[in-house]
Short mmCIF file of C-alpha atoms and ligand atoms in Angstrom, two decimals:
data_model
loop_
_atom_site.label_atom_id
_atom_site.label_comp_id
_atom_site.label_asym_id
_atom_site.label_seq_id
_atom_site.Cartn_x
_atom_site.Cartn_y
_atom_site.Cartn_z
CA ILE S 1 75.96 213.30 134.44
CA PRO S 2 74.92 209.50 134.59
CA VAL S 3 75.09 208.29 138.12
CA ASP S 4 76.28 204.86 139.33
CA PRO S 5 74.36 201.45 138.90
CA PHE S 6 72.06 201.50 142.26
CA ASP S 7 69.39 199.17 144.27
CA LEU S 8 66.94 201.42 145.41
CA VAL S 9 64.36 199.73 147.97
CA ILE S 10 61.62 201.74 148.80
CA PHE S 11 60.11 200.95 151.72
CA GLY S 12 56.76 202.14 151.67
CA GLY S 13 56.85 201.57 148.04
CA THR S 14 52.92 202.16 147.84
CA GLY S 15 52.54 205.18 149.63
CA ASP S 16 51.30 208.70 148.90
CA LEU S 17 55.21 210.00 148.44
CA ALA S 18 56.21 207.03 146.16
CA ARG S 19 53.22 207.59 143.59
CA ARG S 20 53.67 211.18 143.68
CA LYS S 21 56.95 212.06 143.63
CA ILE S 22 59.39 209.14 143.92
CA LEU S 23 58.89 206.95 141.44
CA PRO S 24 58.23 210.21 139.14
CA GLY S 25 61.39 211.58 140.04
CA LEU S 26 63.06 208.68 139.17
CA PHE S 27 61.47 207.98 135.46
CA ARG S 28 62.52 211.35 134.71
CA ARG S 29 65.79 211.01 135.66
CA PHE S 30 65.75 207.61 133.65
CA CYS S 31 64.12 209.61 130.72
CA ALA S 32 67.44 212.29 131.09
CA GLY S 33 69.72 208.99 130.87
CA GLN S 34 71.43 209.82 134.57
CA MET S 35 69.57 206.20 136.20
CA GLY S 36 70.73 203.62 133.61
CA ALA S 37 69.08 200.21 132.77
CA GLU S 38 71.48 198.21 135.40
CA SER S 39 69.38 200.07 138.12
CA ARG S 40 66.94 198.81 140.52
CA ILE S 41 63.94 199.99 142.29
CA ILE S 42 62.51 197.71 144.98
CA GLY S 43 59.12 198.18 146.02
CA ALA S 44 59.10 197.50 149.51
CA ALA S 45 55.52 197.28 151.70
CA ARG S 46 52.57 195.57 152.97
CA THR S 47 50.45 196.22 150.83
CA ASP S 48 50.45 192.69 148.75
CA LEU S 49 51.88 193.30 145.37
CA ASN S 50 53.75 191.55 142.89
CA THR S 51 56.24 192.55 140.50
CA GLN S 52 53.97 193.20 137.83
CA SER S 53 51.15 194.95 139.89
CA TYR S 54 53.77 197.35 140.89
CA ARG S 55 54.84 198.10 138.07
CA ASP S 56 51.44 198.87 137.01
CA PHE S 57 50.86 201.29 140.27
CA ALA S 58 54.41 202.75 138.78
CA LYS S 59 53.23 203.07 135.55
CA ASP S 60 49.75 205.11 136.59
CA ALA S 61 51.80 206.84 138.73
CA VAL S 62 54.04 208.07 135.90
CA ARG S 63 51.34 209.10 134.04
CA GLU S 64 49.48 210.70 136.81
CA PHE S 65 52.30 212.99 138.47
CA GLU S 66 54.91 213.41 135.15
CA PRO S 67 54.12 216.32 133.52
CA GLY S 68 56.88 215.15 130.20
CA GLY S 69 53.64 213.42 128.24
CA ALA S 70 54.39 212.21 125.37
CA LYS S 71 57.89 213.14 125.16
CA ASN S 72 58.83 211.06 127.57
CA ALA S 73 56.23 208.41 127.01
CA LYS S 74 58.47 206.19 125.12
CA HIS S 75 60.52 205.41 127.78
CA LEU S 76 58.32 204.01 130.63
CA LYS S 77 59.05 200.90 129.19
CA GLY S 78 62.17 200.22 129.75
CA PHE S 79 61.67 202.41 132.90
CA LEU S 80 59.14 199.68 134.33
CA GLU S 81 61.82 196.73 133.79
CA LEU S 82 64.01 198.22 136.58
CA LEU S 83 61.37 197.91 139.03
CA ASP S 84 60.54 195.00 141.45
CA TYR S 85 58.73 194.60 144.19
CA VAL S 86 58.90 192.50 147.67
CA VAL S 87 55.82 192.82 150.18
CA VAL S 88 57.47 193.27 153.79
CA ASP S 89 56.73 193.57 156.49
CA ALA S 90 58.44 196.14 158.59
CA LYS S 91 57.38 194.84 162.33
CA GLY S 92 56.88 191.27 161.57
CA THR S 93 59.17 188.28 159.65
CA GLN S 94 57.34 188.76 156.48
CA GLY S 95 59.74 189.41 153.49
CA TRP S 96 62.85 190.05 154.81
CA SER S 97 64.47 186.62 153.42
CA ASP S 98 62.67 187.52 150.02
CA LEU S 99 64.44 191.37 150.42
CA THR S 100 67.91 189.80 151.01
CA LYS S 101 67.75 188.11 147.48
CA ALA S 102 66.57 191.06 145.87
CA VAL S 103 69.08 193.29 146.57
CA ARG S 104 72.92 193.03 144.82
CA ASP S 105 76.13 193.63 146.53
CA ASP S 106 78.09 194.80 144.04
CA VAL S 107 75.90 198.17 143.04
CA ILE S 108 75.27 201.05 145.58
CA ARG S 109 72.62 200.39 147.85
CA ALA S 110 70.27 202.72 149.60
CA TYR S 111 66.90 202.96 151.40
CA TYR S 112 64.21 204.93 151.65
CA PHE S 113 62.52 205.29 154.57
CA SER S 114 58.74 206.29 153.26
CA VAL S 115 57.20 205.19 156.16
CA GLY S 116 55.80 206.60 159.34
CA PRO S 117 58.96 207.48 162.21
CA SER S 118 56.90 204.97 164.06
CA LEU S 119 58.66 202.57 161.84
CA PHE S 120 62.65 203.39 161.51
CA ASP S 121 63.30 201.50 164.57
CA ASP S 122 61.85 198.00 163.12
CA LEU S 123 63.38 198.44 159.86
CA ALA S 124 66.66 199.96 161.09
CA GLU S 125 67.02 196.86 163.27
CA ARG S 126 65.85 194.34 160.78
CA LEU S 127 67.98 195.60 158.03
CA HIS S 128 70.26 195.09 160.57
CA LYS S 129 69.23 191.78 162.01
CA HIS S 130 68.84 190.26 158.38
CA LYS S 131 72.95 192.22 157.52
CA LEU S 132 71.35 194.15 155.20
CA ASP S 133 72.96 197.48 156.56
CA CYS S 134 76.32 197.03 154.24
CA PRO S 135 78.65 199.85 155.34
CA GLY S 136 78.63 201.60 152.08
CA CYS S 137 74.48 201.70 151.99
CA ARG S 138 72.68 204.60 152.85
CA ILE S 139 69.26 205.24 154.36
CA VAL S 140 66.94 208.32 153.27
CA VAL S 141 64.35 209.49 156.11
CA GLU S 142 61.57 211.84 155.50
CA LYS S 143 60.04 214.71 157.88
CA PRO S 144 58.63 214.73 160.18
CA PHE S 145 61.83 214.03 162.41
CA GLY S 146 60.40 214.28 164.81
CA HIS S 147 58.03 216.01 167.03
CA ASP S 148 60.01 218.25 169.54
CA LEU S 149 64.01 218.43 170.24
CA ALA S 150 63.40 215.13 172.87
CA SER S 151 61.94 212.67 169.93
CA ALA S 152 64.52 213.85 167.45
CA GLN S 153 67.29 213.06 169.69
CA GLU S 154 65.55 209.49 170.22
CA LEU S 155 64.83 209.11 166.47
CA ASN S 156 68.61 210.14 165.72
CA GLN S 157 69.47 207.77 168.63
CA ILE S 158 67.33 204.55 166.74
CA ILE S 159 69.47 205.44 163.37
CA ALA S 160 72.51 205.69 165.18
CA LYS S 161 72.16 202.30 166.53
CA TYR S 162 72.66 200.68 162.95
CA PHE S 163 74.24 203.58 160.76
CA ASP S 164 77.10 205.98 161.07
CA GLU S 165 76.10 209.69 160.38
CA HIS S 166 77.59 209.64 157.07
CA GLN S 167 74.66 207.33 155.87
CA ILE S 168 71.77 209.07 156.99
CA TYR S 169 70.24 211.01 154.40
CA ARG S 170 67.50 213.57 156.45
CA ILE S 171 65.48 215.04 152.99
CA ASP S 172 64.21 218.64 153.68
CA HIS S 173 62.78 218.50 150.05
CA TYR S 174 63.45 222.50 150.32
CA LEU S 175 66.91 222.80 149.75
CA GLY S 176 66.38 220.78 146.54
CA LYS S 177 65.11 223.47 145.11
CA GLU S 178 67.29 224.93 141.98
CA THR S 179 66.79 228.33 142.96
CA VAL S 180 68.21 227.64 146.32
CA GLN S 181 71.00 225.89 145.44
CA ASN S 182 70.97 229.15 143.07
CA LEU S 183 70.70 231.06 146.22
CA MET S 184 74.35 229.49 146.97
CA ALA S 185 75.82 230.07 143.77
CA ILE S 186 74.71 234.05 143.70
CA ARG S 187 76.14 234.63 146.74
CA PHE S 188 79.51 233.12 146.91
CA GLY S 189 80.16 232.87 143.34
CA ASN S 190 79.80 236.65 142.53
CA MET S 191 81.54 239.12 144.11
CA LEU S 192 78.46 241.63 144.02
CA PHE S 193 76.36 240.40 147.27
CA GLU S 194 78.78 239.19 149.45
CA PRO S 195 79.93 242.51 150.52
CA LEU S 196 76.95 244.12 150.99
CA TRP S 197 75.35 240.81 152.99
CA ASN S 198 75.10 242.01 156.73
CA SER S 199 73.53 244.06 158.85
CA GLN S 200 75.04 248.01 157.47
CA TYR S 201 73.52 247.21 153.95
CA ILE S 202 70.50 244.84 154.70
CA ASP S 203 67.68 246.52 156.32
CA HIS S 204 65.81 242.89 156.95
CA ILE S 205 65.28 239.93 155.17
CA GLN S 206 61.46 238.43 154.79
CA LEU S 207 60.66 234.62 154.39
CA THR S 208 56.86 233.79 153.19
CA VAL S 209 55.75 229.98 152.58
CA ALA S 210 52.20 231.03 151.84
CA GLU S 211 49.78 227.73 150.64
CA GLU S 212 46.22 228.46 149.19
CA VAL S 213 45.00 224.69 150.03
CA GLY S 214 44.17 224.08 153.85
CA VAL S 215 45.09 220.59 155.70
CA GLY S 216 42.80 218.25 153.21
CA GLY S 217 43.23 214.80 154.50
CA ARG S 218 45.84 215.28 156.11
CA GLY S 219 44.15 217.03 159.41
CA GLU S 220 45.03 214.57 162.15
CA TYR S 221 48.50 214.79 161.53
CA TYR S 222 47.87 218.05 161.33
CA ASP S 223 46.10 218.65 164.23
CA ARG S 224 48.68 217.06 166.06
CA SER S 225 51.50 218.92 164.51
CA GLY S 226 50.89 222.60 162.99
CA ALA S 227 52.69 225.21 161.05
CA MET S 228 55.29 225.81 163.36
CA ARG S 229 56.23 222.25 163.72
CA ASP S 230 55.15 221.10 159.80
CA MET S 231 56.71 224.07 157.77
CA LEU S 232 58.60 226.67 159.99
CA GLN S 233 60.69 223.88 161.74
CA ASN S 234 62.61 222.64 158.99
CA HIS S 235 61.82 224.40 155.79
CA LEU S 236 61.85 227.83 156.74
CA MET S 237 64.52 226.96 158.88
CA GLN S 238 66.83 225.23 156.62
CA LEU S 239 66.20 228.67 153.96
CA LEU S 240 67.51 230.94 156.65
CA CYS S 241 70.22 228.70 157.90
CA LEU S 242 71.08 229.61 153.85
CA ILE S 243 70.65 233.05 153.99
CA ALA S 244 72.64 234.11 156.96
CA MET S 245 75.32 231.44 157.56
CA GLU S 246 79.10 232.81 156.70
CA PRO S 247 80.98 231.23 153.39
CA PRO S 248 81.73 227.76 154.40
CA ALA S 249 85.47 227.09 153.03
CA LYS S 250 84.26 224.47 150.72
CA PHE S 251 81.19 223.45 148.81
CA ASN S 252 81.53 220.32 150.60
CA PRO S 253 78.84 218.42 153.14
CA ASP S 254 79.72 219.47 156.60
CA ALA S 255 81.91 222.91 155.97
CA VAL S 256 78.00 223.82 154.53
CA ARG S 257 76.50 222.24 157.77
CA ASP S 258 79.02 223.48 160.13
CA GLU S 259 78.16 226.85 158.91
CA LYS S 260 74.17 226.27 159.01
CA LEU S 261 74.30 224.88 162.41
CA LYS S 262 76.24 228.10 163.74
CA VAL S 263 73.20 229.78 162.47
CA ILE S 264 70.47 227.92 164.55
CA ARG S 265 72.87 228.30 167.44
CA ALA S 266 73.14 231.98 167.16
CA LEU S 267 69.27 232.89 167.04
CA ASP S 268 68.14 234.98 169.78
CA GLU S 269 65.18 233.61 172.01
CA VAL S 270 61.78 234.52 170.27
CA ALA S 271 59.83 237.07 173.07
CA PRO S 272 55.86 236.09 172.61
CA ASP S 273 55.23 239.28 171.42
CA ASP S 274 56.91 238.69 168.37
CA VAL S 275 55.22 235.41 167.48
CA VAL S 276 51.52 235.66 165.90
CA ARG S 277 49.66 232.19 165.59
CA GLY S 278 46.75 232.15 162.81
CA GLN S 279 44.00 229.49 162.24
CA TYR S 280 42.00 229.77 159.39
CA GLU S 281 38.08 230.10 159.43
CA ALA S 282 35.85 228.29 156.98
CA ALA S 283 35.02 230.30 153.70
CA HIS S 284 31.42 230.17 152.22
CA ASP S 285 32.23 226.69 150.29
CA GLN S 286 35.02 225.61 152.69
CA ALA S 287 35.34 223.58 155.98
CA GLY S 288 37.58 225.70 158.86
CA PHE S 289 40.11 224.02 160.13
CA ARG S 290 38.69 222.97 163.54
CA GLU S 291 36.15 221.32 161.12
CA GLN S 292 38.53 219.47 158.72
CA VAL S 293 40.70 218.14 161.55
CA GLY S 294 37.49 217.16 162.97
CA ASN S 295 38.12 218.60 166.62
CA PRO S 296 35.68 221.56 167.80
CA ASP S 297 38.26 223.06 169.85
CA SER S 298 42.45 222.75 167.93
CA THR S 299 44.25 225.20 169.19
CA THR S 300 46.53 224.17 166.51
CA GLU S 301 48.05 227.01 164.78
CA SER S 302 47.62 226.86 160.58
CA PHE S 303 49.40 230.21 160.62
CA VAL S 304 52.35 231.27 162.63
CA ALA S 305 54.60 234.79 161.67
CA MET S 306 57.17 235.77 163.50
CA ARG S 307 60.59 238.01 164.01
CA ALA S 308 63.99 237.06 164.43
CA HIS S 309 67.18 237.92 165.40
CA ILE S 310 70.93 236.43 164.70
CA SER S 311 72.96 237.66 167.67
CA ASN S 312 76.55 237.31 165.84
CA TRP S 313 78.47 240.33 163.88
CA ARG S 314 77.18 239.82 160.70
CA TRP S 315 73.22 239.93 161.45
CA ALA S 316 73.10 242.39 164.80
CA GLY S 317 70.36 244.55 164.10
CA THR S 318 68.45 243.01 160.96
CA PRO S 319 65.37 241.26 161.58
CA PHE S 320 63.88 237.89 160.18
CA TYR S 321 60.88 238.12 159.76
CA LEU S 322 59.34 234.84 158.48
CA ARG S 323 55.85 233.91 157.94
CA THR S 324 54.19 230.17 156.69
CA GLY S 325 50.27 229.38 156.61
CA LYS S 326 47.79 227.48 154.87
CA ARG S 327 44.46 228.58 153.19
CA LEU S 328 46.17 232.08 152.19
CA ARG S 329 45.08 234.23 149.30
CA GLU S 330 47.88 232.52 146.88
CA ARG S 331 50.31 229.70 146.57
CA ALA S 332 53.44 232.28 147.17
CA SER S 333 57.04 231.48 147.95
CA GLU S 334 59.91 233.24 148.37
CA ILE S 335 62.94 235.11 150.16
CA ALA S 336 63.16 238.51 150.17
CA VAL S 337 66.15 240.53 150.72
CA VAL S 338 65.40 244.25 151.30
CA PHE S 339 68.77 246.54 150.96
CA LYS S 340 68.78 250.33 153.00
CA ASP S 341 68.04 253.37 151.49
CA ALA S 342 71.05 254.79 150.14
CA PRO S 343 72.95 256.61 152.65
CA HIS S 344 71.77 260.26 150.28
CA SER S 345 69.41 260.84 147.46
CA ILE S 346 70.62 263.19 145.05
CA PHE S 347 67.54 263.15 143.41
CA ASP S 348 64.17 265.32 144.84
CA VAL S 349 61.85 262.39 146.90
CA GLU S 350 59.29 263.05 144.12
CA ALA S 351 61.67 261.38 141.75
CA GLY S 352 61.06 258.37 143.62
CA VAL S 353 64.05 256.51 144.67
CA HIS S 354 63.22 252.58 145.38
CA ARG S 355 65.05 250.80 147.34
CA ASN S 356 67.21 247.31 146.38
CA ILE S 357 65.09 244.66 147.09
CA LEU S 358 66.75 240.42 145.63
CA THR S 359 63.84 238.05 145.61
CA ILE S 360 64.28 234.78 145.35
CA LYS S 361 61.36 233.15 144.29
CA LEU S 362 60.47 229.27 145.00
CA GLN S 363 56.84 228.72 144.53
CA PRO S 364 54.76 228.80 142.47
CA ASN S 365 57.69 229.54 139.68
CA GLU S 366 61.58 229.53 140.53
CA GLY S 367 63.67 232.55 139.62
CA ILE S 368 65.61 235.57 141.16
CA GLU S 369 65.16 238.81 140.90
CA LEU S 370 66.75 241.83 141.56
CA GLY S 371 64.88 245.21 141.66
CA VAL S 372 67.22 248.16 140.71
CA THR S 373 66.60 251.31 139.99
CA ILE S 374 67.07 253.46 137.16
CA LYS S 375 66.08 256.38 135.10
CA GLU S 376 62.42 256.14 133.46
CA PRO S 377 63.11 256.34 129.77
CA GLY S 378 61.70 259.01 128.07
CA PRO S 379 61.99 263.09 128.04
CA GLY S 380 60.23 263.36 131.23
CA GLY S 381 63.38 264.71 133.31
CA MET S 382 64.73 262.73 135.77
CA ARG S 383 62.11 260.34 137.18
CA LEU S 384 63.38 257.19 138.18
CA VAL S 385 61.59 253.68 138.20
CA ASP S 386 62.38 250.15 139.60
CA VAL S 387 62.46 247.70 137.02
CA PRO S 388 63.68 243.97 138.25
CA LEU S 389 66.60 242.52 136.87
CA ASP S 390 65.48 239.12 135.89
CA MET S 391 67.69 236.37 136.42
CA THR S 392 64.99 233.52 135.64
CA PHE S 393 66.29 230.68 134.49
CA ALA S 394 63.70 230.01 131.60
CA GLU S 395 64.48 233.45 130.21
CA ALA S 396 68.15 233.56 130.41
CA LEU S 397 69.01 229.76 130.09
CA GLY S 398 66.28 228.64 126.83
CA PRO S 399 63.80 226.16 127.74
CA GLU S 400 66.03 223.25 127.88
CA GLU S 401 68.13 223.91 130.55
CA ALA S 402 65.23 225.17 132.40
CA ASP S 403 63.73 222.14 132.33
CA PHE S 404 65.31 221.24 135.51
CA PRO S 405 64.68 218.52 137.97
CA ASP S 406 62.33 218.42 140.77
CA ALA S 407 63.56 218.21 144.25
CA TYR S 408 62.90 214.93 145.19
CA GLU S 409 64.47 213.85 141.92
CA ARG S 410 68.00 216.08 142.39
CA LEU S 411 67.63 214.55 146.61
CA ILE S 412 67.61 211.00 145.30
CA MET S 413 70.57 211.57 143.08
CA ASP S 414 72.29 213.44 145.43
CA VAL S 415 71.80 210.17 148.23
CA ILE S 416 73.20 207.92 145.33
CA ARG S 417 76.23 209.92 144.51
CA GLY S 418 76.98 210.04 147.70
CA ASN S 419 76.67 213.96 148.34
CA GLN S 420 74.82 214.90 151.79
CA THR S 421 75.41 218.89 151.00
CA LEU S 422 71.48 219.06 150.85
CA PHE S 423 70.45 217.07 153.60
CA MET S 424 70.50 217.92 157.31
CA ARG S 425 72.74 216.44 159.76
CA GLY S 426 71.22 215.47 163.14
CA ASP S 427 72.80 217.80 165.35
CA GLU S 428 71.36 220.90 162.70
CA VAL S 429 67.80 218.90 163.38
CA GLU S 430 68.01 218.65 167.07
CA ALA S 431 68.95 222.68 167.40
CA ALA S 432 66.13 223.29 165.53
CA TRP S 433 64.03 221.85 167.94
CA ALA S 434 65.76 223.18 170.56
CA TRP S 435 65.00 226.87 169.64
CA THR S 436 61.44 226.16 169.02
CA ASP S 437 60.31 223.86 171.27
CA PRO S 438 60.18 227.06 173.95
CA ILE S 439 58.35 229.01 171.91
CA ILE S 440 56.01 225.93 171.80
CA ALA S 441 55.86 225.18 175.38
CA GLY S 442 55.32 229.54 175.73
CA TRP S 443 51.64 228.76 174.10
CA GLN S 444 50.92 226.06 176.02
CA GLU S 445 51.80 227.54 179.10
CA ARG S 446 49.96 230.42 178.61
CA GLY S 447 47.11 228.94 177.03
CA GLU S 448 47.17 230.73 174.03
CA ALA S 449 44.92 230.32 171.76
CA PRO S 450 45.93 230.90 167.48
CA LEU S 451 43.73 233.87 165.91
CA PRO S 452 41.37 233.52 163.42
CA TYR S 453 42.01 234.75 159.97
CA ALA S 454 39.30 234.40 156.91
CA SER S 455 40.78 232.04 154.15
CA GLY S 456 41.83 233.85 150.94
CA SER S 457 43.52 236.55 153.16
CA SER S 458 47.25 236.77 154.48
CA GLY S 459 46.87 235.81 157.55
CA PRO S 460 45.39 237.51 160.79
CA ASP S 461 46.26 241.19 160.70
CA ASP S 462 48.45 240.97 163.58
CA ALA S 463 50.57 239.17 161.84
CA LEU S 464 50.84 242.75 159.74
CA MET S 465 51.17 244.63 163.05
CA LEU S 466 54.03 242.86 163.82
CA MET S 467 56.18 244.20 160.54
CA HIS S 468 54.20 247.92 160.87
CA ARG S 469 55.76 248.39 164.60
CA ASP S 470 58.84 248.31 163.06
CA GLY S 471 58.33 250.58 160.00
CA ARG S 472 58.08 247.93 157.65
CA ARG S 473 55.78 246.18 155.34
CA TRP S 474 55.03 242.17 154.31
CA ARG S 475 55.54 241.76 150.63
CA GLU S 476 52.08 241.34 149.11
CA ILE S 477 50.86 237.78 148.43
CA LYS S 478 49.51 238.37 145.22
P1 NAD J 501 51.44 206.25 153.31
O1 NAD J 501 50.32 206.32 154.48
O2 NAD J 501 50.71 206.72 151.92
O3 NAD J 501 52.57 205.17 153.07
C1 NAD J 501 52.81 204.51 153.63
C2 NAD J 501 53.62 203.12 152.68
O4 NAD J 501 54.17 202.73 154.38
C3 NAD J 501 52.57 201.96 152.68
O5 NAD J 501 53.24 201.72 150.98
C4 NAD J 501 52.22 201.07 153.47
O6 NAD J 501 52.32 200.04 152.65
C5 NAD J 501 53.70 201.13 154.17
N1 NAD J 501 53.68 200.49 155.65
C6 NAD J 501 52.91 200.68 156.51
N2 NAD J 501 53.11 200.06 157.50
C7 NAD J 501 54.23 198.78 156.92
C8 NAD J 501 54.46 198.04 157.60
N3 NAD J 501 54.64 197.73 158.99
N4 NAD J 501 55.67 197.16 157.07
C9 NAD J 501 55.87 197.76 155.48
N5 NAD J 501 55.83 198.62 154.54
C10 NAD J 501 54.38 199.10 155.92
O7 NAD J 501 52.45 207.63 153.61
P2 NAD J 501 53.04 208.63 152.90
O8 NAD J 501 52.44 210.06 152.75
O9 NAD J 501 53.70 207.49 151.54
O10 NAD J 501 54.31 208.79 153.58
C11 NAD J 501 55.35 208.39 153.58
C12 NAD J 501 56.05 208.66 154.61
O11 NAD J 501 56.77 210.23 154.11
C13 NAD J 501 55.47 209.57 156.47
O12 NAD J 501 56.79 209.81 157.22
C14 NAD J 501 55.20 210.81 155.70
O13 NAD J 501 55.42 211.71 156.83
C15 NAD J 501 56.43 211.71 154.97
N6 NAD J 501 55.87 212.47 153.94
C16 NAD J 501 54.80 212.05 152.96
C17 NAD J 501 54.49 213.52 152.21
C18 NAD J 501 53.87 213.23 151.00
O14 NAD J 501 53.49 213.92 150.58
N7 NAD J 501 53.18 212.76 151.17
C19 NAD J 501 55.27 214.39 152.06
C20 NAD J 501 56.91 214.65 153.11
C21 NAD J 501 56.80 213.65 154.16
#
């Protein structure tokens, strides 16, 4: 469905995020007919470009990062004509009157703050000063949203000086993934799962976001952040909320976000021995973490695993195991909902009864799979096998529908539509920091260093122990 015409101003429009995600994503929406020729994209950054050179920049970005290839190439010229560029200094006076002239009053307007958070204050203040903060306009802000509770509160206060909460779109691109939304459809659109969705039937839940890559060129930032702040506090916690929340009364932004917030507030404090931190070592051809971040004494973690408990009626007694890390064996992200054993088996142990596991795969391919036990075909007696009921979209829906938008595309279109359901509300972000801050403070107080782990492994052995001691196992990172 096409969205209404809009002006999208991308502050930081020449940056890495704009090049890799925002511009290619917008191009795909244009190709899909969702974004019409009356809309405009205005790059705004310090870089000294003009509209023509910005269009060249966007052309290169699309060619490099948009997978549509020849199928979409015919739309490129039309897309580039929607692009404009203004040199703007977020901290100075340059460019602001040009920007005032570039935007229109009769269309939806959104400002994408694709710059570091240290510029949010300057941008918000200048938008206000130049009367660019019209009541209907929206702002999009990127992670990291704060470094801890205090800094997140400060950022929220800065933005709230000039914008209402209903105008603020805090992006967590994990929420834009098709499968993550499908998780809600599966939970609340079927009778099948919700009655079983509690500690009576679910043994435990595992959330894994494993990356094969190391910190790459983001060493300096990452050394200040670490896996807890960079991944767990936002992406994993957001996934945890969607898995664990109560059914909202309606699928609308505040109803969903109220329920997510309740989950965060019901999380127990985490005991020190329920968390394992790790840091990757050098491999034969790759530098280790400390070398990569340029800090030989770094005690920042590139891996974290933990056991979390949600203290409410639904989840008391069902642990949530979370882990994320870099330089692991494989890039694989999934949520596994592991159901309990049937209360009584009528089959011999040797027949092989399996537990049902609902797996929500996020990377590298998206899809949802339910493992069910059936009889092995053939005359060999009652032998049982575990087969996956595959709900992978490409097979079920055909290639056309399965060519679904990337998370950024979907989220940007939601901004234009004014739908905040898949964006984090300020109080959610603060509650998430309020939960992770004491864990990080505990490491600092105890002077704990992360455990070394081999690059290409599945993390430190202690992370395996976190589950072994409960008689459980992590699913293999294949
Ligand atoms: P970048 O360093 O590549 O780009 C920064 C952009 O900001 C450039 O366009 C630069 O011209 C502009 N800029 C800097 N100072 C300015 C000023 N005073 N006035 C106007 N423009 C100015 O950064 P990036 O990687 O594109 O990241 C942007 C934001 O998105 C950051 O907050 C980052 O944490 C976040 N983010 C990035 C990624 C990613 O994949 N790159 C992923 C998630 C979140």
